[in-house]
PDB file of C-alpha atoms in Angstrom:
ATOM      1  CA  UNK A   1     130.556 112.670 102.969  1.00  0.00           C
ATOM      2  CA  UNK A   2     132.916 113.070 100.238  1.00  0.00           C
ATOM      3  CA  UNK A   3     136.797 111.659 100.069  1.00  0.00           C
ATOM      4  CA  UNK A   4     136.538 107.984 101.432  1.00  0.00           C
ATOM      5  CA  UNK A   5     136.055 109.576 105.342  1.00  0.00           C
ATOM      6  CA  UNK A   6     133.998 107.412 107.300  1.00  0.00           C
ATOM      7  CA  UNK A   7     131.584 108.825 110.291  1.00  0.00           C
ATOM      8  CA  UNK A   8     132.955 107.671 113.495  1.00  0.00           C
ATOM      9  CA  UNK A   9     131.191 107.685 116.768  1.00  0.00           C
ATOM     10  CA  UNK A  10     128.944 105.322 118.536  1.00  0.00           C
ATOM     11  CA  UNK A  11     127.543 102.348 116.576  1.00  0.00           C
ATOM     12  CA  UNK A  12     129.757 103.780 113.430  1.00  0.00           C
ATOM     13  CA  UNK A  13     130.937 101.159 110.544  1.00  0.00           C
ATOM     14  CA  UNK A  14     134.440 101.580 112.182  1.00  0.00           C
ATOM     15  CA  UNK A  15     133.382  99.966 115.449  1.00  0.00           C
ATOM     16  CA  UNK A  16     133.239  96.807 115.844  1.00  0.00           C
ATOM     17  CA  UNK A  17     129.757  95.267 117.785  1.00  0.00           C
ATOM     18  CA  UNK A  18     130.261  93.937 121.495  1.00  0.00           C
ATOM     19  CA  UNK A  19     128.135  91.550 123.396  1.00  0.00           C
ATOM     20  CA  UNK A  20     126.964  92.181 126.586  1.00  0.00           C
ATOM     21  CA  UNK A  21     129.594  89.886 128.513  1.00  0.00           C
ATOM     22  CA  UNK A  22     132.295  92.723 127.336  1.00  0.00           C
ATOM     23  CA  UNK A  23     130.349  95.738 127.798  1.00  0.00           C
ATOM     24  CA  UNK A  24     129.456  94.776 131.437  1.00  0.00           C
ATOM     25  CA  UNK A  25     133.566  93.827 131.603  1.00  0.00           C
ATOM     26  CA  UNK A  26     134.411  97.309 130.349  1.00  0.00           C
ATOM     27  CA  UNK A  27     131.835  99.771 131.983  1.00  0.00           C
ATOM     28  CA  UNK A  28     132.551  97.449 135.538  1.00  0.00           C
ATOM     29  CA  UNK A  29     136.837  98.503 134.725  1.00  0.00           C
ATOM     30  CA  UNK A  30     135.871 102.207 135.627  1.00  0.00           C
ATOM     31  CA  UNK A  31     134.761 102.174 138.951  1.00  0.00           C
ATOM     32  CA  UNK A  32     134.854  99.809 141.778  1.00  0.00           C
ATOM     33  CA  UNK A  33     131.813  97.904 142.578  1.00  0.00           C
ATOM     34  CA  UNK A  34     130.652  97.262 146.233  1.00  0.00           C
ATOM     35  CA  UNK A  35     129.881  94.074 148.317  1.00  0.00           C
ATOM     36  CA  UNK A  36     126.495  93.786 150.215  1.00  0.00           C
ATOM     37  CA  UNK A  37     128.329  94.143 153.835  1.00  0.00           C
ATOM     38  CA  UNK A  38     130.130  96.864 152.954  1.00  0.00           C
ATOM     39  CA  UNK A  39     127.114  99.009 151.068  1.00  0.00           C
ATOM     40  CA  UNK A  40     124.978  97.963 153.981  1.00  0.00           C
ATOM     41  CA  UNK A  41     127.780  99.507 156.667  1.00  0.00           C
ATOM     42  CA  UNK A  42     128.012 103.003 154.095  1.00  0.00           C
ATOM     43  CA  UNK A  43     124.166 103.238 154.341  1.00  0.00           C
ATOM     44  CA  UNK A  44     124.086 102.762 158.008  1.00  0.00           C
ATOM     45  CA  UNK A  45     126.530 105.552 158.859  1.00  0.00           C
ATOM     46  CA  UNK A  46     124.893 107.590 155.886  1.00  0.00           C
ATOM     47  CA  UNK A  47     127.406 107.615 153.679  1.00  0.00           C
ATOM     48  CA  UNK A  48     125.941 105.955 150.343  1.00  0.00           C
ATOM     49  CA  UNK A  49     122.157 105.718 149.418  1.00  0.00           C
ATOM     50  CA  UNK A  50     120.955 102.729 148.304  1.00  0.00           C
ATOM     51  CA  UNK A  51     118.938 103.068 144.999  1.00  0.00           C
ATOM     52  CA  UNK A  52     116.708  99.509 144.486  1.00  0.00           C
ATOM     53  CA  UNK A  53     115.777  98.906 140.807  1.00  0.00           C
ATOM     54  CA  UNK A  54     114.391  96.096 140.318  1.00  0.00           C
ATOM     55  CA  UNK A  55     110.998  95.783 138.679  1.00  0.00           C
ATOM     56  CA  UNK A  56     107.620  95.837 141.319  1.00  0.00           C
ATOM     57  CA  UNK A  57     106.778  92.000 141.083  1.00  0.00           C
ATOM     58  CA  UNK A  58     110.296  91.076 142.334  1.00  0.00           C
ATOM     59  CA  UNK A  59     110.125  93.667 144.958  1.00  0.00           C
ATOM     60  CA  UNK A  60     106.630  92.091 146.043  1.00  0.00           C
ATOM     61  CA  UNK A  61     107.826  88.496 145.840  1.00  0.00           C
ATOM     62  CA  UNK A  62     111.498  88.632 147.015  1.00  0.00           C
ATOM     63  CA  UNK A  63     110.876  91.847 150.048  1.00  0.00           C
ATOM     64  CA  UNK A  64     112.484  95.177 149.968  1.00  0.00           C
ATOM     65  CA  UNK A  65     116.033  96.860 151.464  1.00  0.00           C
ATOM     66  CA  UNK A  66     114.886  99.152 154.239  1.00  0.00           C
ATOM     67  CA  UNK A  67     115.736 102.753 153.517  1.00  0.00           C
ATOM     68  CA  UNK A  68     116.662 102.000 150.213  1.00  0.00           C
ATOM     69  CA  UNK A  69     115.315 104.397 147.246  1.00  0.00           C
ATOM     70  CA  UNK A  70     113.224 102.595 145.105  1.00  0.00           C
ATOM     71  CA  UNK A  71     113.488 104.183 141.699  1.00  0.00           C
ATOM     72  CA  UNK A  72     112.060 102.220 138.744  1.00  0.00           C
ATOM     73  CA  UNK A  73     115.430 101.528 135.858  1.00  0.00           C
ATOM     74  CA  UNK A  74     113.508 103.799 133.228  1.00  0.00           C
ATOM     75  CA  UNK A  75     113.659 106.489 135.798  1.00  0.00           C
ATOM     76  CA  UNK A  76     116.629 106.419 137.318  1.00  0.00           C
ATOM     77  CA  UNK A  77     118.920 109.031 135.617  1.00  0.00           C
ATOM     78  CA  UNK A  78     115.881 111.617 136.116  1.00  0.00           C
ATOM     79  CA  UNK A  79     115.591 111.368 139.538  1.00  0.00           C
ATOM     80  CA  UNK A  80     119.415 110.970 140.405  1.00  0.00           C
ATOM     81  CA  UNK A  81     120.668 113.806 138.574  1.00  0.00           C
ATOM     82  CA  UNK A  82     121.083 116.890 141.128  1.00  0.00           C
ATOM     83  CA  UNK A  83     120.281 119.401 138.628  1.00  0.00           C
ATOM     84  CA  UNK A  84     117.186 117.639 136.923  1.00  0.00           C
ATOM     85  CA  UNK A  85     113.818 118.885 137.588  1.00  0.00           C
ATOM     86  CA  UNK A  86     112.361 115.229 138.297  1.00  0.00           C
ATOM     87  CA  UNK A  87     114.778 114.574 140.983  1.00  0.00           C
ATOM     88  CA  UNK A  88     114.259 112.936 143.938  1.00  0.00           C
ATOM     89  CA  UNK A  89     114.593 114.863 146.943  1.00  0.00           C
ATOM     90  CA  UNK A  90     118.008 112.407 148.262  1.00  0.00           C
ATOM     91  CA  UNK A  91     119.720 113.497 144.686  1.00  0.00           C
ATOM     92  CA  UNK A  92     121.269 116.045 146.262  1.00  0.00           C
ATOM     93  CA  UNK A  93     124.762 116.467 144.963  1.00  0.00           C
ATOM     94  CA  UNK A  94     127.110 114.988 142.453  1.00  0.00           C
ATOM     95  CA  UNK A  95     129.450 114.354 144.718  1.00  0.00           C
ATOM     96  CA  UNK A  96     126.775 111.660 146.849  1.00  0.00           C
ATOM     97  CA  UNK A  97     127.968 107.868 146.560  1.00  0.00           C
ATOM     98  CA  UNK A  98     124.976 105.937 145.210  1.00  0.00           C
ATOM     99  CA  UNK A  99     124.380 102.377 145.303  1.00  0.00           C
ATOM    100  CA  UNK A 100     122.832 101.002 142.322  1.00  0.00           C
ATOM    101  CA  UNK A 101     120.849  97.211 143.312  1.00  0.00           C
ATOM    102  CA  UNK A 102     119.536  95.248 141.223  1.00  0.00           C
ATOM    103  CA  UNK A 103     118.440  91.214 141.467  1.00  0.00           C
ATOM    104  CA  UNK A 104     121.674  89.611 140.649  1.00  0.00           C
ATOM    105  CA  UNK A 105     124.185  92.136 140.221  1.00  0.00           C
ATOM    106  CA  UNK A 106     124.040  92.564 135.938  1.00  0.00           C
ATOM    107  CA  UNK A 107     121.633  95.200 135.313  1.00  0.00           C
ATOM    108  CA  UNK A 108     122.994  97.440 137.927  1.00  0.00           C
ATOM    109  CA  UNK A 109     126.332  97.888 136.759  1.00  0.00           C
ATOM    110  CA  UNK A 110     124.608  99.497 133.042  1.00  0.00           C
ATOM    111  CA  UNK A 111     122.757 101.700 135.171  1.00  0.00           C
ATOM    112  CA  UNK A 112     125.629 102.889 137.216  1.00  0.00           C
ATOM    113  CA  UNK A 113     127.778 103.678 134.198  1.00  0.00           C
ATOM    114  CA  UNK A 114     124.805 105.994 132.877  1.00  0.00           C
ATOM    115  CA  UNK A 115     124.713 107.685 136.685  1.00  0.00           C
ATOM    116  CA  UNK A 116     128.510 108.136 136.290  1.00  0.00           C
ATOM    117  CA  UNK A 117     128.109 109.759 132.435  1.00  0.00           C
ATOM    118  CA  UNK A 118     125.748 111.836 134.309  1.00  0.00           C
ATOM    119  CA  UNK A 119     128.399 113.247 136.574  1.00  0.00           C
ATOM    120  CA  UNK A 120     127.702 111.117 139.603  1.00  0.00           C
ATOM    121  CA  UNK A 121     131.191 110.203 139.678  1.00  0.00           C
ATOM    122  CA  UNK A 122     131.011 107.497 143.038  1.00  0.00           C
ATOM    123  CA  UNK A 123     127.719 105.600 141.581  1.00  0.00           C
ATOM    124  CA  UNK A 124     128.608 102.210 142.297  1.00  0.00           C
ATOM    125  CA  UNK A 125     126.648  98.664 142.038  1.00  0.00           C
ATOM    126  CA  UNK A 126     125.742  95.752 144.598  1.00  0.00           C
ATOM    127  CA  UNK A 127     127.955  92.579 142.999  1.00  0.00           C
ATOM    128  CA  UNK A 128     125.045  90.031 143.113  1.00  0.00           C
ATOM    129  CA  UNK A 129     122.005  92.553 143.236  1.00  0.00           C
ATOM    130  CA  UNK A 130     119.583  92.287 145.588  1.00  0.00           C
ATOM    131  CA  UNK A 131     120.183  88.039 145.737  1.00  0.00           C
ATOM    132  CA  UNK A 132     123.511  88.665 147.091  1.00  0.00           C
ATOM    133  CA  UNK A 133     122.223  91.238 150.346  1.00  0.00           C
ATOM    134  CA  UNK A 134     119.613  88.565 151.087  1.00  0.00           C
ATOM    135  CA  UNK A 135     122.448  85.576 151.017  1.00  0.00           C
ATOM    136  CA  UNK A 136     124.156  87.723 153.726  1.00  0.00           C
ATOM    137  CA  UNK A 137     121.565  87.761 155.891  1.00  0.00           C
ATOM    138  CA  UNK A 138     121.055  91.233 155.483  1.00  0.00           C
ATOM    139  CA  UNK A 139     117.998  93.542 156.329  1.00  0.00           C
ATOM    140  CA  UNK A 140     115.076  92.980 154.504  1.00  0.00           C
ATOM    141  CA  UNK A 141     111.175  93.446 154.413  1.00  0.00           C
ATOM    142  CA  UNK A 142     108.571  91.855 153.375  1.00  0.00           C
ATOM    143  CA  UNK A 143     107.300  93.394 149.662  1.00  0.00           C
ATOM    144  CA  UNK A 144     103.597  94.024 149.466  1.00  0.00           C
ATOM    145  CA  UNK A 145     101.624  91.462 148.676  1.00  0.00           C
ATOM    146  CA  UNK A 146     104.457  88.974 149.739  1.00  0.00           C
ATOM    147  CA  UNK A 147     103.483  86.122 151.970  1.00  0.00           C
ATOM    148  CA  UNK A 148     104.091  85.746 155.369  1.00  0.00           C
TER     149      UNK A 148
END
């Protein structure tokens, strides 16, 4: 690069770094997130689909959502996007309102910022994960391997 111009973009020397207490502060200012009452009443009338991504060995120990999608995180954008080839067989339009849960309510909202950059423009979160449905007194299963 000649003339003094500096590369801008992502990461670039003109942006300054962010911690992780602003990025989840900015990605969770463009879109609203959902309460567990309120995601459980969409998914019972069948308008959202609950998408659970927590990791296996909290699913075992803590139970499971009933009827929710489990769809490990490193997976998620491939088998949410409509038009991927590795979707799931619920991914079935851009337009559908997905629930993103995961244990307490942080990792979730990262993962439905990347739905939304994918064009699923109502992906939502759970505020408090997976925690927060069971405080309720919500539905919930036991995971395999759980005890009784």
């Amino acid at each position: 690069m000649g003339g003094g111009e500096a590369e801008v973009g992502v990461g670039s020397v003109d942006e300054r770094p962010v911690g992780i207490d602003e990025l989840l502060e900015r990605v969770r200012a463009g879109y609203t997130r959902i309460e567990p009452r309120e995601a459980y009443e969409a998914a019972r009338a069948g308008e959202a689909l609950l998408v659970d991504i927590r990791y296996a060995a909290l699913r075992e120990r803590d139970g499971l959502i009933p009827g929710a999608l489990v769809v490990e995180r490193n997976e998620l954008e491939w088998r949410l996007d409509p038009q991927g080839s590795h979707r799931a067989p619920e991914a079935t339009s851009h337009d559908l309102r997905v629930v993103v849960i995961c244990n307490e309510g942080y990792a979730s909202s990262l993962a439905a910022e990347s739905l939304r950059r994918l064009g699923l423009r109502r992906a939502t979160d759970l505020v408090g994960g997976f925690q927060a449905w069971r405080a309720e007194g919500l539905p919930v299963t036991p995971g395999v391997g759980a005890e009784a």
